[in-house]
PDB file of C-alpha atoms and ligand atoms in Angstrom:
ATOM      1  CA  MET J 851      70.035 103.101 120.269  1.00  0.00           C
ATOM      2  CA  ASN J 852      67.013 104.712 119.144  1.00  0.00           C
ATOM      3  CA  ASP J 853      65.885 101.721 116.840  1.00  0.00           C
ATOM      4  CA  HIS J 854      64.558  98.500 118.604  1.00  0.00           C
ATOM      5  CA  SER J 855      62.756  96.744 115.866  1.00  0.00           C
ATOM      6  CA  ILE J 856      63.457  92.899 115.697  1.00  0.00           C
ATOM      7  CA  GLU J 857      65.291  93.418 112.008  1.00  0.00           C
ATOM      8  CA  SER J 858      68.045  95.888 113.872  1.00  0.00           C
ATOM      9  CA  GLN J 859      68.169  93.589 117.397  1.00  0.00           C
ATOM     10  CA  THR J 860      68.995  90.072 114.937  1.00  0.00           C
ATOM     11  CA  ALA J 861      71.582  92.212 113.018  1.00  0.00           C
ATOM     12  CA  LEU J 862      73.400  93.122 116.514  1.00  0.00           C
ATOM     13  CA  GLN J 863      73.037  89.491 117.317  1.00  0.00           C
ATOM     14  CA  SER J 864      74.294  87.899 114.451  1.00  0.00           C
ATOM     15  CA  LYS J 865      78.200  89.842 115.593  1.00  0.00           C
ATOM     16  CA  ILE J 866      78.855  90.586 111.557  1.00  0.00           C
ATOM     17  CA  LEU J 867      81.708  91.916 112.931  1.00  0.00           C
ATOM     18  CA  HIS J 868      83.000  89.091 114.799  1.00  0.00           C
ATOM     19  CA  GLY J 869      86.696  88.609 114.116  1.00  0.00           C
ATOM     20  CA  LYS J 870      87.446  92.046 112.080  1.00  0.00           C
ATOM     21  CA  ARG J 871      90.101  94.067 113.543  1.00  0.00           C
ATOM     22  CA  ALA J 872      88.870  98.139 113.321  1.00  0.00           C
ATOM     23  CA  LEU J 873      90.739 101.227 114.181  1.00  0.00           C
ATOM     24  CA  VAL J 874      88.974 103.992 115.277  1.00  0.00           C
ATOM     25  CA  ILE J 875      90.570 107.523 115.056  1.00  0.00           C
ATOM     26  CA  GLY J 876      88.300 110.431 116.574  1.00  0.00           C
ATOM     27  CA  VAL J 877      86.792 109.585 119.956  1.00  0.00           C
ATOM     28  CA  ALA J 878      87.445 112.858 122.074  1.00  0.00           C
ATOM     29  CA  ASN J 879      83.695 111.685 124.455  1.00  0.00           C
ATOM     30  CA  GLU J 880      80.701 110.170 124.323  1.00  0.00           C
ATOM     31  CA  HIS J 881      79.120 112.736 121.987  1.00  0.00           C
ATOM     32  CA  SER J 882      81.970 112.141 119.077  1.00  0.00           C
ATOM     33  CA  ILE J 883      80.373 110.495 115.833  1.00  0.00           C
ATOM     34  CA  ALA J 884      83.769 108.377 116.470  1.00  0.00           C
ATOM     35  CA  TYR J 885      82.466 106.682 119.676  1.00  0.00           C
ATOM     36  CA  GLY J 886      78.804 105.857 117.790  1.00  0.00           C
ATOM     37  CA  CYS J 887      81.009 103.746 115.446  1.00  0.00           C
ATOM     38  CA  ALA J 888      83.430 102.026 117.691  1.00  0.00           C
ATOM     39  CA  ARG J 889      80.197 101.443 119.836  1.00  0.00           C
ATOM     40  CA  ILE J 890      78.275  99.653 117.164  1.00  0.00           C
ATOM     41  CA  PHE J 891      81.394  97.807 115.720  1.00  0.00           C
ATOM     42  CA  ARG J 892      82.185  96.488 119.275  1.00  0.00           C
ATOM     43  CA  GLN J 893      78.188  95.289 119.285  1.00  0.00           C
ATOM     44  CA  LEU J 894      78.315  93.633 116.200  1.00  0.00           C
ATOM     45  CA  GLY J 895      81.784  91.520 117.108  1.00  0.00           C
ATOM     46  CA  ALA J 896      84.914  93.242 115.900  1.00  0.00           C
ATOM     47  CA  ASP J 897      88.022  94.161 117.758  1.00  0.00           C
ATOM     48  CA  LEU J 898      88.821  97.752 118.562  1.00  0.00           C
ATOM     49  CA  ALA J 899      92.144 100.258 118.658  1.00  0.00           C
ATOM     50  CA  ILE J 900      91.135 103.456 119.767  1.00  0.00           C
ATOM     51  CA  THR J 901      93.206 106.491 119.823  1.00  0.00           C
ATOM     52  CA  TYR J 902      93.099 109.626 121.978  1.00  0.00           C
ATOM     53  CA  LEU J 903      94.365 112.861 121.070  1.00  0.00           C
ATOM     54  CA  ASN J 904      96.883 113.801 123.596  1.00  0.00           C
ATOM     55  CA  GLU J 905      96.900 113.624 127.865  1.00  0.00           C
ATOM     56  CA  LYS J 906      94.870 116.510 128.198  1.00  0.00           C
ATOM     57  CA  ALA J 907      92.080 114.440 126.056  1.00  0.00           C
ATOM     58  CA  ARG J 908      92.916 110.827 128.015  1.00  0.00           C
ATOM     59  CA  PRO J 909      91.172 111.140 130.767  1.00  0.00           C
ATOM     60  CA  TYR J 910      87.425 111.371 128.552  1.00  0.00           C
ATOM     61  CA  VAL J 911      88.725 108.766 126.393  1.00  0.00           C
ATOM     62  CA  GLU J 912      90.379 105.845 128.580  1.00  0.00           C
ATOM     63  CA  PRO J 913      86.991 105.168 130.313  1.00  0.00           C
ATOM     64  CA  LEU J 914      84.899 104.772 126.794  1.00  0.00           C
ATOM     65  CA  ALA J 915      87.851 102.482 125.241  1.00  0.00           C
ATOM     66  CA  LYS J 916      87.682 100.348 128.184  1.00  0.00           C
ATOM     67  CA  GLU J 917      84.410 100.188 128.199  1.00  0.00           C
ATOM     68  CA  LEU J 918      84.585  98.940 124.882  1.00  0.00           C
ATOM     69  CA  GLY J 919      87.117  96.277 125.889  1.00  0.00           C
ATOM     70  CA  ALA J 920      90.047  98.096 123.211  1.00  0.00           C
ATOM     71  CA  SER J 921      92.866  95.582 122.687  1.00  0.00           C
ATOM     72  CA  ILE J 922      94.861  98.727 122.193  1.00  0.00           C
ATOM     73  CA  PHE J 923      94.694 102.585 123.671  1.00  0.00           C
ATOM     74  CA  ALA J 924      97.245 104.810 121.945  1.00  0.00           C
ATOM     75  CA  PRO J 925      97.716 108.782 121.556  1.00  0.00           C
ATOM     76  CA  CYS J 926      97.909 109.617 117.880  1.00  0.00           C
ATOM     77  CA  ASP J 927      98.035 113.705 116.890  1.00  0.00           C
ATOM     78  CA  VAL J 928      97.715 113.466 113.032  1.00  0.00           C
ATOM     79  CA  GLY J 929      99.562 116.733 112.997  1.00  0.00           C
ATOM     80  CA  GLN J 930     102.636 115.350 115.168  1.00  0.00           C
ATOM     81  CA  ASN J 931     105.991 113.536 112.947  1.00  0.00           C
ATOM     82  CA  GLY J 932     105.726 109.833 114.138  1.00  0.00           C
ATOM     83  CA  ASN J 933     102.238 109.560 115.877  1.00  0.00           C
ATOM     84  CA  LEU J 934      99.898 107.785 113.265  1.00  0.00           C
ATOM     85  CA  GLU J 935     103.266 105.614 112.585  1.00  0.00           C
ATOM     86  CA  ALA J 936     103.509 104.367 115.928  1.00  0.00           C
ATOM     87  CA  VAL J 937      99.583 103.283 116.191  1.00  0.00           C
ATOM     88  CA  PHE J 938      99.941 101.543 113.201  1.00  0.00           C
ATOM     89  CA  GLY J 939     103.351  99.734 114.358  1.00  0.00           C
ATOM     90  CA  GLN J 940     101.390  99.085 117.586  1.00  0.00           C
ATOM     91  CA  ILE J 941      98.825  97.261 115.135  1.00  0.00           C
ATOM     92  CA  ARG J 942     100.828  95.054 113.670  1.00  0.00           C
ATOM     93  CA  GLU J 943     102.639  93.752 116.479  1.00  0.00           C
ATOM     94  CA  THR J 944      99.503  93.141 118.575  1.00  0.00           C
ATOM     95  CA  TRP J 945      96.888  92.048 115.476  1.00  0.00           C
ATOM     96  CA  GLY J 946      99.436  91.604 112.570  1.00  0.00           C
ATOM     97  CA  ASN J 947      96.823  92.722 110.291  1.00  0.00           C
ATOM     98  CA  LEU J 948      93.552  95.225 109.817  1.00  0.00           C
ATOM     99  CA  ASP J 949      90.209  95.368 108.738  1.00  0.00           C
ATOM    100  CA  ILE J 950      88.186  98.415 109.097  1.00  0.00           C
ATOM    101  CA  ALA J 951      90.134 101.981 109.660  1.00  0.00           C
ATOM    102  CA  LEU J 952      87.649 105.045 110.614  1.00  0.00           C
ATOM    103  CA  HIS J 953      88.876 108.590 110.000  1.00  0.00           C
ATOM    104  CA  SER J 954      86.977 110.700 112.546  1.00  0.00           C
ATOM    105  CA  ILE J 955      88.731 113.901 112.974  1.00  0.00           C
ATOM    106  CA  ALA J 956      88.285 117.490 111.632  1.00  0.00           C
ATOM    107  CA  PHE J 957      89.799 120.637 112.768  1.00  0.00           C
ATOM    108  CA  ALA J 958      90.479 124.271 111.935  1.00  0.00           C
ATOM    109  CA  PRO J 959      91.881 127.177 114.121  1.00  0.00           C
ATOM    110  CA  LYS J 960      88.748 128.984 115.653  1.00  0.00           C
ATOM    111  CA  GLU J 961      89.586 132.418 113.522  1.00  0.00           C
ATOM    112  CA  ASP J 962      89.539 130.717 110.079  1.00  0.00           C
ATOM    113  CA  LEU J 963      86.793 128.368 110.912  1.00  0.00           C
ATOM    114  CA  GLN J 964      84.808 131.244 112.285  1.00  0.00           C
ATOM    115  CA  GLY J 965      85.321 133.762 109.273  1.00  0.00           C
ATOM    116  CA  ARG J 966      84.759 134.158 105.593  1.00  0.00           C
ATOM    117  CA  LEU J 967      86.879 131.074 102.883  1.00  0.00           C
ATOM    118  CA  LEU J 968      87.348 134.637 101.733  1.00  0.00           C
ATOM    119  CA  ASP J 969      89.342 135.636 104.377  1.00  0.00           C
ATOM    120  CA  SER J 970      91.319 132.175 105.561  1.00  0.00           C
ATOM    121  CA  SER J 971      94.694 132.562 106.397  1.00  0.00           C
ATOM    122  CA  ASP J 972      97.634 130.622 104.620  1.00  0.00           C
ATOM    123  CA  GLU J 973      98.589 128.631 107.755  1.00  0.00           C
ATOM    124  CA  GLY J 974      95.237 127.910 108.922  1.00  0.00           C
ATOM    125  CA  PHE J 975      93.869 126.405 105.780  1.00  0.00           C
ATOM    126  CA  LYS J 976      97.192 124.291 105.232  1.00  0.00           C
ATOM    127  CA  VAL J 977      96.302 122.958 109.198  1.00  0.00           C
ATOM    128  CA  ALA J 978      92.648 122.143 108.389  1.00  0.00           C
ATOM    129  CA  MET J 979      93.887 120.240 105.172  1.00  0.00           C
ATOM    130  CA  ASP J 980      96.253 118.650 106.751  1.00  0.00           C
ATOM    131  CA  ILE J 981      94.086 117.386 109.474  1.00  0.00           C
ATOM    132  CA  SER J 982      91.086 117.151 108.125  1.00  0.00           C
ATOM    133  CA  CYS J 983      91.995 115.667 104.654  1.00  0.00           C
ATOM    134  CA  HIS J 984      95.830 114.503 104.345  1.00  0.00           C
ATOM    135  CA  SER J 985      95.990 112.445 107.375  1.00  0.00           C
ATOM    136  CA  PHE J 986      93.048 110.540 105.942  1.00  0.00           C
ATOM    137  CA  ILE J 987      95.545 109.854 102.830  1.00  0.00           C
ATOM    138  CA  ARG J 988      98.431 108.885 105.727  1.00  0.00           C
ATOM    139  CA  MET J 989      96.225 106.887 107.296  1.00  0.00           C
ATOM    140  CA  ALA J 990      95.391 104.744 104.223  1.00  0.00           C
ATOM    141  CA  ARG J 991      98.912 104.733 102.849  1.00  0.00           C
ATOM    142  CA  LEU J 992      99.863 102.506 106.383  1.00  0.00           C
ATOM    143  CA  ALA J 993      96.708 100.506 106.865  1.00  0.00           C
ATOM    144  CA  GLU J 994      97.062  99.042 102.985  1.00  0.00           C
ATOM    145  CA  PRO J 995      99.930  96.958 103.519  1.00  0.00           C
ATOM    146  CA  LEU J 996      97.980  95.663 106.692  1.00  0.00           C
ATOM    147  CA  MET J 997      94.573  95.642 104.890  1.00  0.00           C
ATOM    148  CA  ASN J 998      96.529  92.180 103.220  1.00  0.00           C
ATOM    149  CA  LYS J 999      92.905  90.596 103.145  1.00  0.00           C
ATOM    150  CA  GLY J1000      91.275  93.353 101.764  1.00  0.00           C
ATOM    151  CA  GLY J1001      89.471  96.230 104.143  1.00  0.00           C
ATOM    152  CA  THR J1002      87.554  99.343 104.839  1.00  0.00           C
ATOM    153  CA  LEU J1003      88.624 102.470 105.003  1.00  0.00           C
ATOM    154  CA  LEU J1004      85.972 105.559 106.062  1.00  0.00           C
ATOM    155  CA  ALA J1005      85.946 108.588 106.691  1.00  0.00           C
ATOM    156  CA  MET J1006      83.504 111.736 107.661  1.00  0.00           C
ATOM    157  CA  SER J1007      81.987 114.686 105.700  1.00  0.00           C
ATOM    158  CA  TYR J1008      79.549 116.810 105.303  1.00  0.00           C
ATOM    159  CA  HIS J1009      77.055 118.172 103.039  1.00  0.00           C
ATOM    160  CA  GLY J1010      78.655 121.342 103.185  1.00  0.00           C
ATOM    161  CA  ALA J1011      81.164 120.021 100.518  1.00  0.00           C
ATOM    162  CA  ASN J1012      78.623 120.479  98.014  1.00  0.00           C
ATOM    163  CA  LYS J1013      76.459 122.868  98.662  1.00  0.00           C
ATOM    164  CA  VAL J1014      76.843 125.894 100.109  1.00  0.00           C
ATOM    165  CA  VAL J1015      76.310 125.737 104.244  1.00  0.00           C
ATOM    166  CA  PRO J1016      76.441 129.306 105.739  1.00  0.00           C
ATOM    167  CA  ASN J1017      79.026 129.461 108.110  1.00  0.00           C
ATOM    168  CA  TYR J1018      80.646 126.194 107.199  1.00  0.00           C
ATOM    169  CA  ASN J1019      83.094 128.333 105.404  1.00  0.00           C
ATOM    170  CA  LEU J1020      86.441 127.060 104.661  1.00  0.00           C
ATOM    171  CA  MET J1021      85.620 123.327 105.941  1.00  0.00           C
ATOM    172  CA  GLY J1022      83.112 123.227 102.558  1.00  0.00           C
ATOM    173  CA  PRO J1023      86.577 123.277 100.263  1.00  0.00           C
ATOM    174  CA  VAL J1024      88.410 121.028 102.660  1.00  0.00           C
ATOM    175  CA  LYS J1025      85.447 118.641 103.417  1.00  0.00           C
ATOM    176  CA  ALA J1026      85.156 118.172  99.219  1.00  0.00           C
ATOM    177  CA  ALA J1027      89.154 117.417  98.901  1.00  0.00           C
ATOM    178  CA  LEU J1028      88.468 114.375 101.844  1.00  0.00           C
ATOM    179  CA  GLU J1029      85.366 113.082  99.341  1.00  0.00           C
ATOM    180  CA  SER J1030      87.387 113.351  96.221  1.00  0.00           C
ATOM    181  CA  THR J1031      90.308 112.116  98.442  1.00  0.00           C
ATOM    182  CA  VAL J1032      88.118 109.180  98.879  1.00  0.00           C
ATOM    183  CA  ARG J1033      87.635 108.402  95.301  1.00  0.00           C
ATOM    184  CA  TYR J1034      90.929 108.370  94.260  1.00  0.00           C
ATOM    185  CA  LEU J1035      91.665 105.838  96.927  1.00  0.00           C
ATOM    186  CA  ALA J1036      89.205 104.024  96.008  1.00  0.00           C
ATOM    187  CA  TYR J1037      90.609 103.106  92.796  1.00  0.00           C
ATOM    188  CA  GLU J1038      94.040 103.129  93.422  1.00  0.00           C
ATOM    189  CA  LEU J1039      93.102 100.675  96.156  1.00  0.00           C
ATOM    190  CA  GLY J1040      90.130  98.499  94.494  1.00  0.00           C
ATOM    191  CA  ASP J1041      92.250  96.106  93.272  1.00  0.00           C
ATOM    192  CA  LYS J1042      93.494  95.436  96.785  1.00  0.00           C
ATOM    193  CA  HIS J1043      90.166  94.689  97.884  1.00  0.00           C
ATOM    194  CA  ILE J1044      90.379  97.532 100.063  1.00  0.00           C
ATOM    195  CA  ARG J1045      87.002  99.369  99.895  1.00  0.00           C
ATOM    196  CA  VAL J1046      86.637 103.286 100.612  1.00  0.00           C
ATOM    197  CA  HIS J1047      83.945 105.399 102.030  1.00  0.00           C
ATOM    198  CA  ALA J1048      83.092 108.674 103.291  1.00  0.00           C
ATOM    199  CA  VAL J1049      80.094 109.103 105.651  1.00  0.00           C
ATOM    200  CA  SER J1050      78.273 112.169 105.275  1.00  0.00           C
ATOM    201  CA  PRO J1051      76.019 112.774 109.016  1.00  0.00           C
ATOM    202  CA  GLY J1052      73.550 115.381 108.976  1.00  0.00           C
ATOM    203  CA  PRO J1053      74.516 118.197 111.887  1.00  0.00           C
ATOM    204  CA  LEU J1054      74.719 116.419 115.259  1.00  0.00           C
ATOM    205  CA  LYS J1055      75.874 118.602 118.518  1.00  0.00           C
ATOM    206  CA  THR J1056      79.781 117.757 119.269  1.00  0.00           C
ATOM    207  CA  ARG J1057      82.407 119.462 120.527  1.00  0.00           C
ATOM    208  CA  ALA J1058      83.797 119.868 116.867  1.00  0.00           C
ATOM    209  CA  ALA J1059      80.259 121.169 116.246  1.00  0.00           C
ATOM    210  CA  SER J1060      80.475 123.636 118.505  1.00  0.00           C
ATOM    211  CA  GLY J1061      83.240 125.593 116.900  1.00  0.00           C
ATOM    212  CA  LEU J1062      80.737 126.263 114.094  1.00  0.00           C
ATOM    213  CA  LYS J1063      78.784 129.909 114.409  1.00  0.00           C
ATOM    214  CA  ASP J1064      75.106 129.357 114.675  1.00  0.00           C
ATOM    215  CA  PHE J1065      75.156 125.489 114.873  1.00  0.00           C
ATOM    216  CA  ASP J1066      72.117 125.454 116.811  1.00  0.00           C
ATOM    217  CA  VAL J1067      69.862 127.207 113.743  1.00  0.00           C
ATOM    218  CA  LEU J1068      71.482 124.116 111.539  1.00  0.00           C
ATOM    219  CA  LEU J1069      70.105 121.813 113.925  1.00  0.00           C
ATOM    220  CA  SER J1070      66.780 123.336 114.335  1.00  0.00           C
ATOM    221  CA  GLU J1071      66.682 123.506 110.324  1.00  0.00           C
ATOM    222  CA  ALA J1072      67.432 120.079 109.825  1.00  0.00           C
ATOM    223  CA  ILE J1073      64.700 118.839 112.539  1.00  0.00           C
ATOM    224  CA  GLU J1074      61.908 121.055 110.246  1.00  0.00           C
ATOM    225  CA  ARG J1075      63.784 120.469 107.058  1.00  0.00           C
ATOM    226  CA  ALA J1076      64.544 116.440 106.938  1.00  0.00           C
ATOM    227  CA  PRO J1077      61.763 114.308 105.504  1.00  0.00           C
ATOM    228  CA  ILE J1078      62.676 112.082 108.280  1.00  0.00           C
ATOM    229  CA  GLY J1079      61.529 115.082 110.768  1.00  0.00           C
ATOM    230  CA  GLU J1080      64.484 114.309 113.694  1.00  0.00           C
ATOM    231  CA  LEU J1081      68.452 114.312 114.020  1.00  0.00           C
ATOM    232  CA  VAL J1082      70.610 111.592 113.451  1.00  0.00           C
ATOM    233  CA  ASP J1083      72.732 110.335 116.087  1.00  0.00           C
ATOM    234  CA  ILE J1084      76.038 109.275 116.563  1.00  0.00           C
ATOM    235  CA  ASP J1085      74.821 105.115 116.490  1.00  0.00           C
ATOM    236  CA  ASP J1086      72.826 105.861 113.183  1.00  0.00           C
ATOM    237  CA  VAL J1087      76.061 107.104 111.839  1.00  0.00           C
ATOM    238  CA  GLY J1088      77.510 104.503 113.381  1.00  0.00           C
ATOM    239  CA  LEU J1089      75.237 101.756 111.634  1.00  0.00           C
ATOM    240  CA  THR J1090      75.947 103.094 108.745  1.00  0.00           C
ATOM    241  CA  ALA J1091      79.750 102.696 108.759  1.00  0.00           C
ATOM    242  CA  ALA J1092      79.191  99.396 109.857  1.00  0.00           C
ATOM    243  CA  TYR J1093      77.158  98.282 106.913  1.00  0.00           C
ATOM    244  CA  LEU J1094      79.836 100.041 104.783  1.00  0.00           C
ATOM    245  CA  THR J1095      82.465  97.304 105.948  1.00  0.00           C
ATOM    246  CA  THR J1096      80.295  94.254 105.847  1.00  0.00           C
ATOM    247  CA  PRO J1097      79.816  91.669 103.110  1.00  0.00           C
ATOM    248  CA  PHE J1098      76.489  93.730 102.268  1.00  0.00           C
ATOM    249  CA  ALA J1099      78.446  96.077 101.022  1.00  0.00           C
ATOM    250  CA  LYS J1100      81.149  94.479  99.298  1.00  0.00           C
ATOM    251  CA  ARG J1101      80.882  95.966  95.710  1.00  0.00           C
ATOM    252  CA  LEU J1102      80.233  99.136  97.082  1.00  0.00           C
ATOM    253  CA  THR J1103      83.391 101.687  96.725  1.00  0.00           C
ATOM    254  CA  GLY J1104      84.167 105.393  96.622  1.00  0.00           C
ATOM    255  CA  THR J1105      80.962 106.688  97.468  1.00  0.00           C
ATOM    256  CA  THR J1106      80.156 109.532 100.383  1.00  0.00           C
ATOM    257  CA  THR J1107      76.960 107.832 102.134  1.00  0.00           C
ATOM    258  CA  TYR J1108      74.466 110.488 103.611  1.00  0.00           C
ATOM    259  CA  VAL J1109      73.102 109.406 106.968  1.00  0.00           C
ATOM    260  CA  ASP J1110      70.669 112.614 107.305  1.00  0.00           C
ATOM    261  CA  GLY J1111      67.155 112.015 107.613  1.00  0.00           C
ATOM    262  CA  GLY J1112      66.871 112.880 103.927  1.00  0.00           C
ATOM    263  CA  LEU J1113      68.220 116.533 104.549  1.00  0.00           C
ATOM    264  CA  SER J1114      70.540 116.550 101.665  1.00  0.00           C
ATOM    265  CA  ILE J1115      67.677 116.119  98.967  1.00  0.00           C
ATOM    266  CA  MET J1116      65.674 119.071 100.508  1.00  0.00           C
ATOM    267  CA  ALA J1117      66.099 122.360  97.715  1.00  0.00           C
TER     268      ALA J1117
HETATM  269  P1  NAD K 854      84.224 115.420 117.879  1.00  0.00           P
HETATM  270  O1  NAD K 854      84.965 117.019 118.593  1.00  0.00           O
HETATM  271  O2  NAD K 854      83.785 114.548 118.462  1.00  0.00           O
HETATM  272  O3  NAD K 854      85.415 115.085 117.045  1.00  0.00           O
HETATM  273  C1  NAD K 854      86.663 115.450 116.437  1.00  0.00           C
HETATM  274  C2  NAD K 854      87.571 114.706 116.607  1.00  0.00           C
HETATM  275  O4  NAD K 854      88.724 115.341 115.936  1.00  0.00           O
HETATM  276  C3  NAD K 854      88.608 114.650 118.305  1.00  0.00           C
HETATM  277  O5  NAD K 854      88.225 113.469 119.021  1.00  0.00           O
HETATM  278  C4  NAD K 854      89.697 115.398 117.725  1.00  0.00           C
HETATM  279  O6  NAD K 854      90.345 114.870 118.706  1.00  0.00           O
HETATM  280  C5  NAD K 854      89.653 114.772 116.966  1.00  0.00           C
HETATM  281  N1  NAD K 854      91.411 115.780 116.021  1.00  0.00           N
HETATM  282  C6  NAD K 854      91.311 116.556 115.720  1.00  0.00           C
HETATM  283  N2  NAD K 854      92.256 116.997 115.734  1.00  0.00           N
HETATM  284  C7  NAD K 854      93.291 115.829 115.663  1.00  0.00           C
HETATM  285  C8  NAD K 854      94.465 115.623 115.295  1.00  0.00           C
HETATM  286  N3  NAD K 854      95.571 116.735 115.190  1.00  0.00           N
HETATM  287  N4  NAD K 854      94.813 114.431 115.451  1.00  0.00           N
HETATM  288  C9  NAD K 854      94.088 113.245 115.715  1.00  0.00           C
HETATM  289  N5  NAD K 854      92.793 113.903 116.015  1.00  0.00           N
HETATM  290  C10 NAD K 854      92.492 115.115 115.939  1.00  0.00           C
HETATM  291  O7  NAD K 854      83.479 115.952 116.731  1.00  0.00           O
HETATM  292  P2  NAD K 854      82.541 114.863 115.583  1.00  0.00           P
HETATM  293  O8  NAD K 854      81.420 115.790 115.319  1.00  0.00           O
HETATM  294  O9  NAD K 854      82.543 114.086 116.363  1.00  0.00           O
HETATM  295  O10 NAD K 854      83.437 115.123 114.497  1.00  0.00           O
HETATM  296  C11 NAD K 854      84.187 114.181 113.858  1.00  0.00           C
HETATM  297  C12 NAD K 854      84.509 114.110 112.528  1.00  0.00           C
HETATM  298  O11 NAD K 854      82.745 114.064 111.833  1.00  0.00           O
HETATM  299  C13 NAD K 854      84.473 115.289 111.671  1.00  0.00           C
HETATM  300  O12 NAD K 854      85.501 115.001 110.728  1.00  0.00           O
HETATM  301  C14 NAD K 854      83.651 116.116 111.429  1.00  0.00           C
HETATM  302  O13 NAD K 854      83.697 116.904 110.502  1.00  0.00           O
HETATM  303  C15 NAD K 854      82.714 115.540 110.908  1.00  0.00           C
HETATM  304  N6  NAD K 854      81.061 115.370 111.110  1.00  0.00           N
HETATM  305  C16 NAD K 854      80.647 116.071 111.936  1.00  0.00           C
HETATM  306  C17 NAD K 854      79.095 116.938 111.740  1.00  0.00           C
HETATM  307  C18 NAD K 854      78.410 116.885 112.913  1.00  0.00           C
HETATM  308  O14 NAD K 854      77.317 117.460 112.572  1.00  0.00           O
HETATM  309  N7  NAD K 854      78.921 117.132 114.190  1.00  0.00           N
HETATM  310  C19 NAD K 854      78.351 116.297 110.438  1.00  0.00           C
HETATM  311  C20 NAD K 854      79.153 115.789 109.861  1.00  0.00           C
HETATM  312  C21 NAD K 854      80.268 115.601 109.705  1.00  0.00           C
END
């Protein structure tokens, strides 16, 4: 945490998410945005279900899940049939219901990610859309019956959805689809008091980001150009994600909330 003000300490101590159950998909390591979100949810009192991609990822994720006292720790590759269903089956058996589900995953094959959108392959585009966008729809469908007292679904987007960010390439249209998905799901689930949001962080040094060409340039430009003049960190993203799940945001749904130090307002 980089904010030690009395207000933020008080908010954290008030444990506003006490008794809430949160699924977090997308922790790869201690730099992951999903880890920042899970840590803040936990500090605010939530019980956690944390997933890991596969056996190769497990040794990096397991100590973090343990540190956060996760009640559920399960494998989940959203591209493999049955994986998401198994996680939700475990949630149903262990908890019986769910309040928060956070999707913080994205993938595109390297050659598609690093080339022009114009040159992206059929298969590369399909995989990127499936893992980074349609899996959010599948997650929402499985969460719906467990969110019988309402809930919040969250997805991670990026400014490249709305403006052209050089080197973001095919992820631009994929994130645009994700943000639109958030709005349509918000519409379809509103009467069940399930709120749906995209969170759009400024650039952060994570493993996924290291797959983008010239990402360091994006980071240094963010520091130079953002009104707040500093990079965001994963706890900043976690605090905003947490806010969206609380009664403070109970009349908000379908939004894309930027956590970028104001970078996206700049021409
Ligand atoms: P990260 O590498 O830590 O996280 C990406 C996660 O996606 C990993 O945990 C990985 O296991 C998971 N993943 C990939 N394929 C998967 C699959 N088939 N099934 C399940 N999980 C899968 O990087 P991150 O930056 O924390 O990325 C999280 C999200 O934040 C992504 O949606 C990304 O686009 C978004 N985002 C990142 C930045 C940034 O600058 N890092 C900025 C804005 C948005």
